[in-house]
């Protein structure tokens, strides 16, 4: 079992302190607190925004796509999605499937342009194969996200397919089994709060639209259909915007005349992290840019990136100055040019602590909400004045929703609702501006029992109770030794890896080799086994007994207890019982005779 406790140290210590009586029941230290909507697997309404994304792009790579997607616009869509992501912080994985996982790339954290280029290069190497099983692709994507889940990240899947399943009749898997596997994986995605956005590729008119719509609907995603690359910027912009609680702004289209035509890009406030300007045209366009002061801005530069393909151009302004930018667009004569704009903000919406600890039938609930940036309350009346806020109250027993307009006072939104029945209620604040919207974490009120839970930051705003802490000092001292040894253990268990592992698999029956897969190791802590790097392929289960742990000086240690699976280095079987040290450039071979596969590994730093 792999121990993954890196970001759980403080909650674990808090739990120990609670158990010892150092903190009174119902009071948590700030480091251990968090709203349900920001936790993986919590489901419900996502409080996206500035939270980094974990996205898995899933592509149907069966031969039927030669007619469903002859122009490979699915590949183009994945490249555009990657270009639209921020310059760093998000993680992206890729799954290409037929009736098996054809190729895949584990979640890669984007730290710069080179990582985006690596992902797009991988997409360009994807081939096609016979048969197709949608369940295989969705299952692998869900497993990849659940294995790599980290608190505070927003998971999502983008599925590009025709929705059809065609199984190999020489294999034992039946259509009913495939349907059940898909249903199980979709439920796991829904339970884990992973929306699946589906893009139906329909060049031949044989799309199974109902299947794709159901996958999206059951996971709180969205479904789209296209047979043209011209639709991709609009579709990907909407997916990106929907997941990040943003609005897509469609600018007036242009008709090219061979000269530069100016388009105004209005940056509304100083909290814009990025402005994504997508430009679709039948022929290449030229661009030039001026900042709000009228100065020419070089494209590309440190604050401006430009990505191009045969179907789109994506201009990204990084932390742009507030005000009106001028974009000059020069297109071919009579060419239709469509432009859309998506802003990304460092903003969240929080609610103040309620005025009472319990509420019953007939009680009035006063709710106040405000914007935050980097976790701090934002004192910006001008920005708040551009928004309209609504208190949305849902009666969980009748399903009826009531919308109450909220009044703006300074930089805070205020609203009230009187509980008409002794029912359970969910209260959410929604605030909307022209280019973005935000939703607060839900507040749960049971008017029958009087209990209140949820909301954002209520515990953090309460004064810390001093007397119970003093009474718990002895308990804290008694725990000191335990905490000391626990921290030593956690430090060892959470030591990180560096570098990457290059994996090639040779089929000993056919002699075929897989494409090299580059697995970055810095997302793993403490230990990992080879089976994880192989994405838990069932036929390679013995690889779970081949374990890696971090060593010193950017090296790793390999230990194996896999019976009948020798580890070879430089053509010789080596003893791994005491740990085989691997440095950058070392290669090993793992023959797995029972599976008919040989795994070649190279460790690189």
XYZ file of C-alpha atoms in Angstrom:
605
model
C 0.000 0.000 0.000
C 1.397 3.395 -0.941
C 1.259 5.979 1.847
C 0.315 9.427 0.536
C 0.085 11.853 3.405
C 1.977 14.917 2.203
C -0.827 17.472 2.494
C -2.580 15.629 5.290
C 0.049 16.228 7.989
C -1.723 19.153 9.612
C -5.215 17.626 9.521
C -3.772 14.469 11.061
C -2.072 16.402 13.860
C -5.268 18.374 14.403
C -7.175 15.116 14.733
C -4.704 13.945 17.380
C -5.096 17.201 19.286
C -8.883 16.984 19.076
C -8.785 13.430 20.361
C -6.641 14.518 23.309
C -8.957 17.355 24.276
C -6.529 20.167 23.424
C -9.141 21.639 21.077
C -12.779 21.543 22.163
C -15.332 19.664 20.082
C -16.499 21.637 17.081
C -13.409 23.889 16.946
C -10.673 23.265 14.399
C -7.391 25.055 13.858
C -7.345 27.020 10.600
C -4.814 24.697 9.002
C -7.226 21.797 9.259
C -10.304 23.560 8.005
C -11.737 23.533 4.497
C -15.041 23.659 2.709
C -16.523 20.505 1.295
C -16.711 21.950 -2.166
C -12.948 22.353 -2.395
C -12.155 18.787 -1.454
C -11.732 16.050 -4.042
C -14.645 13.717 -3.988
C -16.937 16.087 -2.207
C -19.213 16.515 -5.199
C -21.726 19.352 -5.191
C -21.059 22.808 -6.521
C -17.447 23.483 -7.374
C -15.843 26.641 -6.102
C -13.466 26.898 -9.016
C -11.699 30.035 -10.103
C -8.057 30.301 -9.184
C -7.802 26.628 -8.112
C -5.458 24.669 -10.400
C -6.967 22.122 -12.775
C -6.262 18.395 -13.044
C -7.468 17.518 -16.553
C -7.356 14.210 -18.395
C -7.915 14.437 -22.151
C -9.383 11.201 -23.510
C -9.316 10.400 -27.243
C -11.071 7.602 -29.124
C -8.255 6.238 -31.309
C -10.163 3.450 -33.063
C -10.211 3.030 -36.820
C -13.834 4.232 -36.929
C -12.501 7.697 -36.184
C -11.044 7.734 -39.679
C -14.583 8.569 -40.809
C -15.903 10.184 -37.614
C -12.886 12.490 -37.411
C -10.893 12.304 -40.666
C -9.207 15.665 -40.057
C -8.121 14.674 -36.520
C -9.831 17.687 -35.008
C -9.938 15.739 -31.737
C -6.145 16.034 -31.602
C -6.451 19.730 -32.477
C -8.969 20.245 -29.680
C -6.574 18.764 -27.125
C -3.776 21.075 -28.270
C -6.048 24.116 -28.013
C -7.182 23.112 -24.518
C -3.548 22.868 -23.399
C -2.773 26.269 -24.928
C -5.702 27.838 -23.058
C -4.447 26.657 -19.662
C -2.411 29.062 -17.504
C 1.330 29.182 -18.054
C 1.927 27.069 -14.943
C 0.224 25.209 -12.113
C -2.275 22.911 -13.855
C -1.761 19.198 -14.482
C -2.743 17.384 -17.672
C -2.890 13.683 -18.477
C -3.751 12.016 -21.790
C -5.469 8.699 -22.531
C -5.747 7.314 -26.074
C -7.904 4.195 -26.275
C -9.304 1.576 -28.637
C -10.639 -1.515 -26.876
C -7.539 -1.191 -24.692
C -5.512 1.788 -23.530
C -3.492 2.489 -26.654
C -1.178 5.116 -25.170
C -1.316 7.336 -22.135
C 0.603 10.062 -20.377
C 0.347 10.429 -16.621
C -0.619 13.768 -15.078
C 2.110 16.256 -15.958
C 2.329 19.513 -14.025
C 2.730 22.455 -16.386
C 5.630 24.578 -15.203
C 6.372 26.381 -18.443
C 6.040 26.363 -22.210
C 8.270 23.291 -22.580
C 5.757 21.160 -20.650
C 2.932 22.296 -22.930
C 5.120 21.503 -25.948
C 5.834 18.046 -24.500
C 2.117 17.335 -24.159
C 1.348 18.581 -27.671
C 4.214 16.530 -29.117
C 2.774 13.436 -27.425
C -0.627 14.190 -29.002
C 1.021 14.398 -32.412
C 2.396 10.866 -32.006
C -0.969 9.211 -31.322
C -1.993 6.571 -33.831
C -5.153 4.544 -34.375
C -6.133 0.916 -33.950
C -8.957 -1.541 -34.436
C -12.054 -1.801 -32.210
C -13.274 0.623 -29.586
C -14.589 0.457 -26.025
C -15.607 3.803 -24.514
C -15.580 2.268 -21.045
C -11.828 1.650 -21.299
C -10.988 5.302 -21.907
C -13.331 6.714 -19.270
C -12.280 4.133 -16.671
C -8.577 4.867 -17.134
C -9.145 8.642 -16.938
C -11.162 8.347 -13.716
C -8.535 6.060 -12.175
C -5.735 8.443 -13.165
C -7.465 11.370 -11.450
C -8.407 9.412 -8.338
C -4.858 8.070 -7.948
C -3.337 11.514 -8.287
C -6.008 13.452 -6.352
C -4.702 16.405 -4.355
C -6.656 18.726 -2.072
C -7.424 22.115 -3.601
C -7.239 21.001 -7.256
C -10.203 20.856 -9.654
C -10.419 17.530 -11.559
C -12.083 17.203 -14.960
C -12.194 14.936 -18.014
C -12.588 15.953 -21.658
C -13.750 12.998 -23.782
C -13.416 13.274 -27.572
C -15.190 10.381 -29.287
C -18.070 9.284 -31.495
C -19.658 7.467 -28.538
C -19.791 4.089 -30.267
C -18.429 0.811 -28.917
C -17.236 -1.992 -31.199
C -15.694 -4.922 -29.350
C -13.331 -7.594 -30.588
C -15.487 -10.737 -30.779
C -12.426 -12.950 -30.250
C -12.123 -11.608 -26.713
C -14.342 -12.585 -23.800
C -15.653 -9.128 -22.913
C -19.325 -8.646 -23.810
C -21.226 -5.493 -24.708
C -23.209 -5.768 -21.467
C -19.972 -5.952 -19.493
C -18.676 -2.863 -21.313
C -21.875 -0.951 -20.528
C -21.672 -1.921 -16.869
C -18.016 -0.887 -16.650
C -18.858 2.485 -18.210
C -21.765 3.003 -15.816
C -19.559 2.124 -12.827
C -16.814 4.516 -13.929
C -19.255 7.344 -14.586
C -20.666 6.867 -11.078
C -17.158 6.949 -9.610
C -16.507 10.194 -11.483
C -19.751 11.705 -10.207
C -19.055 10.595 -6.626
C -15.549 12.085 -6.808
C -16.787 15.406 -8.211
C -15.151 14.851 -11.610
C -17.218 16.387 -14.437
C -16.853 14.784 -17.867
C -17.134 17.158 -20.813
C -17.847 15.265 -24.021
C -17.103 16.458 -27.563
C -18.884 14.272 -30.125
C -16.949 13.987 -33.393
C -19.521 13.504 -36.125
C -18.056 13.898 -39.608
C -19.872 10.762 -40.852
C -23.209 11.310 -39.055
C -22.874 8.114 -37.014
C -22.491 9.795 -33.625
C -23.975 8.079 -30.570
C -25.013 11.428 -29.144
C -27.270 9.965 -26.456
C -24.380 8.022 -24.911
C -22.113 11.067 -24.735
C -24.873 13.311 -23.386
C -25.632 10.816 -20.615
C -21.975 10.633 -19.561
C -21.824 14.427 -19.341
C -25.196 14.784 -17.619
C -24.489 12.110 -15.010
C -21.216 13.811 -14.003
C -22.426 17.441 -14.080
C -20.422 18.142 -17.242
C -21.512 19.421 -20.644
C -21.878 17.773 -24.052
C -20.947 19.228 -27.444
C -21.070 18.033 -31.058
C -18.892 19.157 -33.954
C -17.762 18.136 -37.402
C -15.552 21.174 -38.004
C -12.363 22.516 -36.481
C -13.937 25.966 -36.732
C -16.122 25.069 -33.743
C -13.222 24.144 -31.470
C -12.291 27.555 -30.011
C -15.918 28.148 -29.058
C -16.357 24.674 -27.554
C -13.053 24.641 -25.679
C -13.605 28.197 -24.458
C -16.988 27.176 -23.065
C -15.566 24.078 -21.353
C -12.691 26.056 -19.887
C -15.023 28.854 -18.812
C -17.637 26.530 -17.345
C -15.100 24.711 -15.215
C -13.485 27.944 -14.013
C -16.754 29.863 -13.467
C -16.029 32.290 -16.289
C -18.091 33.787 -19.090
C -17.049 33.671 -22.749
C -17.210 37.072 -24.409
C -17.787 36.881 -28.162
C -16.333 39.941 -29.866
C -17.714 41.293 -33.129
C -16.485 39.138 -36.032
C -14.300 40.646 -38.722
C -14.162 40.210 -42.468
C -10.560 40.361 -43.618
C -9.592 43.119 -46.062
C -5.825 42.709 -46.219
C -5.295 45.543 -43.716
C -5.025 45.691 -39.926
C -8.387 46.164 -38.199
C -8.511 47.132 -34.520
C -10.376 45.201 -31.837
C -10.671 46.475 -28.251
C -9.770 44.020 -25.471
C -11.101 45.576 -22.279
C -9.389 44.267 -19.127
C -11.983 45.107 -16.445
C -9.890 45.098 -13.262
C -6.549 44.367 -11.668
C -7.566 40.850 -10.567
C -7.333 39.388 -14.066
C -4.627 36.719 -14.091
C -4.841 36.009 -17.818
C -6.804 37.093 -20.861
C -7.205 34.373 -23.512
C -8.043 35.712 -26.971
C -8.894 32.914 -29.445
C -8.974 33.755 -33.147
C -10.427 31.401 -35.749
C -10.011 32.017 -39.463
C -9.802 30.108 -42.707
C -6.399 31.591 -43.510
C -3.464 32.779 -41.363
C -3.752 36.168 -39.657
C -1.197 38.716 -38.481
C -1.507 40.333 -35.061
C -0.181 43.408 -33.326
C -0.924 44.717 -29.839
C -0.973 47.997 -27.907
C -1.327 48.339 -24.139
C -3.839 50.777 -22.534
C -1.210 53.524 -22.686
C -0.812 53.150 -26.440
C 2.625 51.499 -26.332
C 3.401 48.702 -28.784
C 3.703 45.290 -27.125
C 5.949 42.658 -28.647
C 4.281 39.350 -29.592
C 5.477 37.069 -28.080
C 7.144 38.483 -24.963
C 7.369 37.743 -21.240
C 3.796 38.955 -20.691
C 2.274 37.789 -23.989
C 2.268 34.314 -25.535
C 1.018 33.264 -28.958
C 0.092 29.713 -29.960
C -0.853 28.853 -33.523
C -2.125 25.851 -35.413
C -3.704 25.300 -38.804
C -7.136 26.251 -37.417
C -6.624 28.767 -34.601
C -4.429 31.413 -32.999
C -4.480 31.871 -29.223
C -3.123 35.083 -27.737
C -2.604 35.023 -23.962
C -2.035 38.219 -21.939
C -0.465 37.375 -18.569
C -1.431 39.621 -15.630
C -2.503 42.357 -18.047
C -2.789 45.983 -17.037
C -6.348 47.163 -16.378
C -7.837 49.159 -19.227
C -8.487 48.950 -22.980
C -5.918 47.066 -25.024
C -5.938 47.376 -28.800
C -5.503 44.226 -30.871
C -4.743 44.706 -34.552
C -5.885 41.796 -36.746
C -4.856 41.512 -40.397
C -6.645 38.802 -42.364
C -6.897 37.732 -45.987
C -9.435 39.532 -48.146
C -13.032 38.382 -47.429
C -11.864 35.812 -44.859
C -14.283 35.419 -41.904
C -12.463 35.972 -38.596
C -14.147 35.017 -35.285
C -12.732 36.262 -31.989
C -13.679 35.254 -28.440
C -12.303 36.275 -25.073
C -12.026 34.461 -21.736
C -10.553 36.041 -18.608
C -9.110 34.068 -15.716
C -9.412 35.656 -12.265
C -7.796 35.312 -8.852
C -11.146 35.723 -7.099
C -13.384 33.622 -4.868
C -16.713 34.320 -3.133
C -16.913 33.750 0.630
C -19.743 34.071 3.148
C -19.444 35.653 6.587
C -20.315 33.577 9.693
C -24.063 33.441 10.339
C -25.464 35.414 13.262
C -26.738 32.336 15.141
C -25.622 28.769 15.775
C -29.067 27.265 15.115
C -32.227 28.151 13.199
C -35.815 26.867 13.216
C -39.094 27.415 11.381
C -39.923 31.114 11.063
C -36.385 32.319 11.809
C -34.768 34.854 9.515
C -31.319 33.959 8.166
C -29.102 36.949 7.326
C -26.360 36.119 4.802
C -23.433 38.334 3.817
C -20.939 37.549 1.048
C -17.771 39.172 -0.248
C -14.984 38.579 -2.746
C -11.589 37.247 -1.680
C -8.227 37.240 -3.432
C -5.362 34.983 -2.353
C -7.499 34.027 0.669
C -7.919 37.618 1.860
C -11.102 39.692 1.873
C -11.027 42.063 -1.092
C -11.929 45.665 -0.257
C -12.894 46.736 -3.779
C -16.301 48.460 -3.933
C -15.708 49.316 -7.595
C -15.312 45.666 -8.595
C -18.275 44.557 -6.466
C -20.397 47.270 -8.092
C -19.979 45.526 -11.466
C -21.662 42.390 -10.060
C -25.166 41.278 -9.152
C -25.565 38.796 -6.309
C -28.407 36.403 -5.521
C -29.056 34.282 -2.449
C -30.297 30.908 -3.737
C -32.199 28.852 -1.151
C -33.175 25.272 -1.968
C -35.719 23.365 0.124
C -34.158 19.897 0.040
C -37.466 18.190 0.887
C -39.588 19.827 -1.842
C -36.812 20.643 -4.343
C -38.115 24.236 -4.664
C -35.489 26.945 -5.182
C -36.033 30.558 -4.136
C -33.875 33.404 -5.495
C -33.444 36.431 -3.236
C -31.684 39.508 -4.714
C -28.894 40.748 -2.458
C -28.099 44.403 -1.740
C -24.601 45.816 -2.155
C -23.150 47.868 0.681
C -19.555 48.993 0.169
C -17.883 45.732 -1.013
C -20.329 43.305 0.631
C -23.553 41.666 -0.535
C -26.363 41.256 2.037
C -29.579 39.243 1.845
C -32.132 37.580 4.169
C -34.468 34.590 4.011
C -37.151 33.475 6.457
C -37.369 29.682 6.852
C -41.035 28.830 6.119
C -41.000 25.187 7.251
C -39.083 22.846 9.528
C -37.217 21.448 6.520
C -33.599 21.089 5.432
C -32.285 23.989 3.342
C -29.162 24.657 1.252
C -28.097 28.288 0.821
C -25.649 29.439 -1.862
C -24.663 32.939 -2.956
C -24.167 33.483 -6.693
C -22.482 36.683 -7.865
C -22.170 37.453 -11.573
C -20.271 40.032 -13.629
C -19.989 40.357 -17.408
C -16.900 38.174 -17.747
C -17.091 35.842 -14.743
C -19.286 34.513 -11.963
C -18.640 32.910 -8.599
C -20.580 30.681 -6.199
C -19.997 30.442 -2.474
C -19.618 27.195 -0.583
C -23.064 25.884 0.418
C -24.526 26.480 3.876
C -26.699 23.619 5.201
C -29.498 24.439 7.677
C -31.787 21.845 9.240
C -34.745 23.861 10.551
C -36.097 20.768 12.327
C -33.017 20.105 14.472
C -31.612 23.640 14.254
C -28.182 22.475 13.050
C -26.000 24.605 10.747
C -22.995 23.451 8.728
C -20.866 24.484 5.764
C -20.221 27.961 4.504
C -16.778 29.444 3.924
C -14.504 30.621 6.666
C -16.999 30.572 9.545
C -14.659 28.660 11.819
C -11.646 30.793 10.894
C -13.481 33.990 11.901
C -14.482 32.805 15.371
C -12.253 33.875 18.272
C -9.987 31.095 19.416
C -11.152 29.769 22.829
C -8.266 30.365 25.225
C -9.462 28.515 28.347
C -9.860 25.084 26.701
C -6.390 25.467 25.203
C -4.868 26.148 28.624
C -6.706 23.143 30.040
C -5.327 21.064 27.194
C -1.682 22.032 27.620
C -0.903 18.930 29.648
C -2.461 16.803 26.964
C -0.384 18.582 24.352
C 2.819 17.929 26.282
C 1.863 14.283 26.627
C 1.502 14.117 22.865
C 4.811 15.855 22.144
C 6.819 12.665 21.955
C 4.217 10.993 19.747
C 4.102 13.998 17.425
C 7.906 14.077 17.245
C 8.142 10.471 16.090
C 5.139 10.947 13.793
C 6.779 13.933 12.099
C 9.985 11.957 11.595
C 7.954 9.195 9.995
C 5.991 11.606 7.825
C 9.158 13.361 6.695
C 10.526 10.054 5.509
C 7.199 8.927 4.019
C 6.752 12.193 2.146
C 10.238 12.610 0.748
C 9.783 13.501 -2.879
C 11.180 12.016 -6.071
C 12.945 13.953 -8.800
C 13.370 13.310 -12.503
C 11.372 10.995 -14.718
C 11.177 7.380 -15.806
C 11.188 6.486 -19.503
C 9.199 3.304 -20.116
C 9.120 1.073 -23.194
C 7.236 -2.234 -23.309
C 8.137 -4.992 -25.761
C 5.573 -7.671 -26.623
C 7.602 -10.891 -26.722
C 4.972 -12.623 -28.860
C 4.957 -10.063 -31.685
C 8.231 -8.213 -31.112
C 6.390 -4.873 -31.180
C 7.590 -2.041 -28.963
C 5.421 0.677 -27.442
C 6.276 4.326 -27.887
C 8.448 5.675 -25.041
C 6.331 6.999 -22.168
C 7.820 9.698 -19.962
C 6.528 9.470 -16.404
C 7.459 12.449 -14.219
C 8.159 11.291 -10.683
C 7.805 14.559 -8.762
C 4.086 13.962 -8.180
C 4.882 10.912 -6.013
C 5.901 10.952 -2.352
C 7.602 8.383 -0.139
C 7.400 5.313 -2.354
C 5.776 4.058 -5.533
C 5.669 0.748 -7.289
C 6.217 -0.094 -10.930
C 2.580 -1.147 -11.323
C 1.553 2.465 -10.670
C 3.869 3.732 -13.395
C 2.331 1.146 -15.729
C -1.128 2.597 -14.924
C -2.140 -0.570 -13.037
C -2.380 -2.768 -16.151
C -4.007 -5.998 -14.860
C -1.703 -8.344 -16.782
C 1.323 -6.665 -15.164
C 0.081 -6.951 -11.581
C 3.341 -8.582 -10.428
C 4.977 -5.185 -10.964
C 3.375 -3.902 -7.746
C 6.093 -5.837 -5.865
C 8.812 -3.769 -7.551
C 9.106 -0.659 -5.376
C 11.006 2.640 -5.762
C 11.935 4.973 -2.891
C 13.823 8.305 -3.042
C 17.560 8.140 -2.367
C 20.166 10.802 -1.753
C 21.811 12.996 -4.407
C 18.855 12.735 -6.848
C 19.019 8.938 -6.949
C 16.341 6.334 -6.325
C 16.410 2.874 -4.768
C 14.711 -0.165 -6.300
C 13.665 -3.195 -4.267
C 11.836 -6.203 -5.669
C 9.980 -9.062 -4.000
C 8.306 -10.194 -7.233
C 8.781 -13.933 -7.566
C 9.972 -15.125 -10.958
C 10.621 -11.561 -12.172
C 14.385 -10.960 -12.398
C 15.749 -7.418 -12.611
C 18.485 -7.034 -15.216
C 21.066 -4.276 -15.567
C 23.573 -4.270 -18.433
C 22.345 -7.761 -19.370
C 22.980 -9.264 -15.940
C 20.520 -10.185 -13.198
C 21.145 -8.009 -10.138
C 20.328 -8.450 -6.454
C 17.705 -5.920 -5.354
C 16.987 -7.317 -1.886
C 19.063 -4.576 -0.211
C 18.096 -1.916 -2.712
C 19.526 -1.226 -6.164
C 20.612 2.412 -6.482
C 19.739 4.071 -9.794
C 21.375 7.302 -10.930
C 20.461 9.433 -13.930
C 20.993 7.521 -17.168
C 20.815 4.043 -15.616
C 18.732 1.490 -17.510
C 17.149 -1.705 -16.251
C 15.125 -4.478 -17.859
C 12.212 -6.294 -16.214
C 11.222 -9.502 -18.085
C 7.661 -10.503 -17.168
C 7.475 -13.898 -18.794
C 4.007 -14.770 -17.507
C 2.544 -11.702 -19.239
C 4.716 -12.113 -22.342
C 6.120 -8.586 -21.894
C 9.527 -7.067 -21.254
C 9.665 -3.646 -19.604
C 12.633 -1.404 -20.311
C 13.177 1.486 -17.863
C 15.547 4.442 -17.987
C 15.870 6.874 -15.060
C 16.572 10.483 -16.045
C 17.109 13.590 -13.908
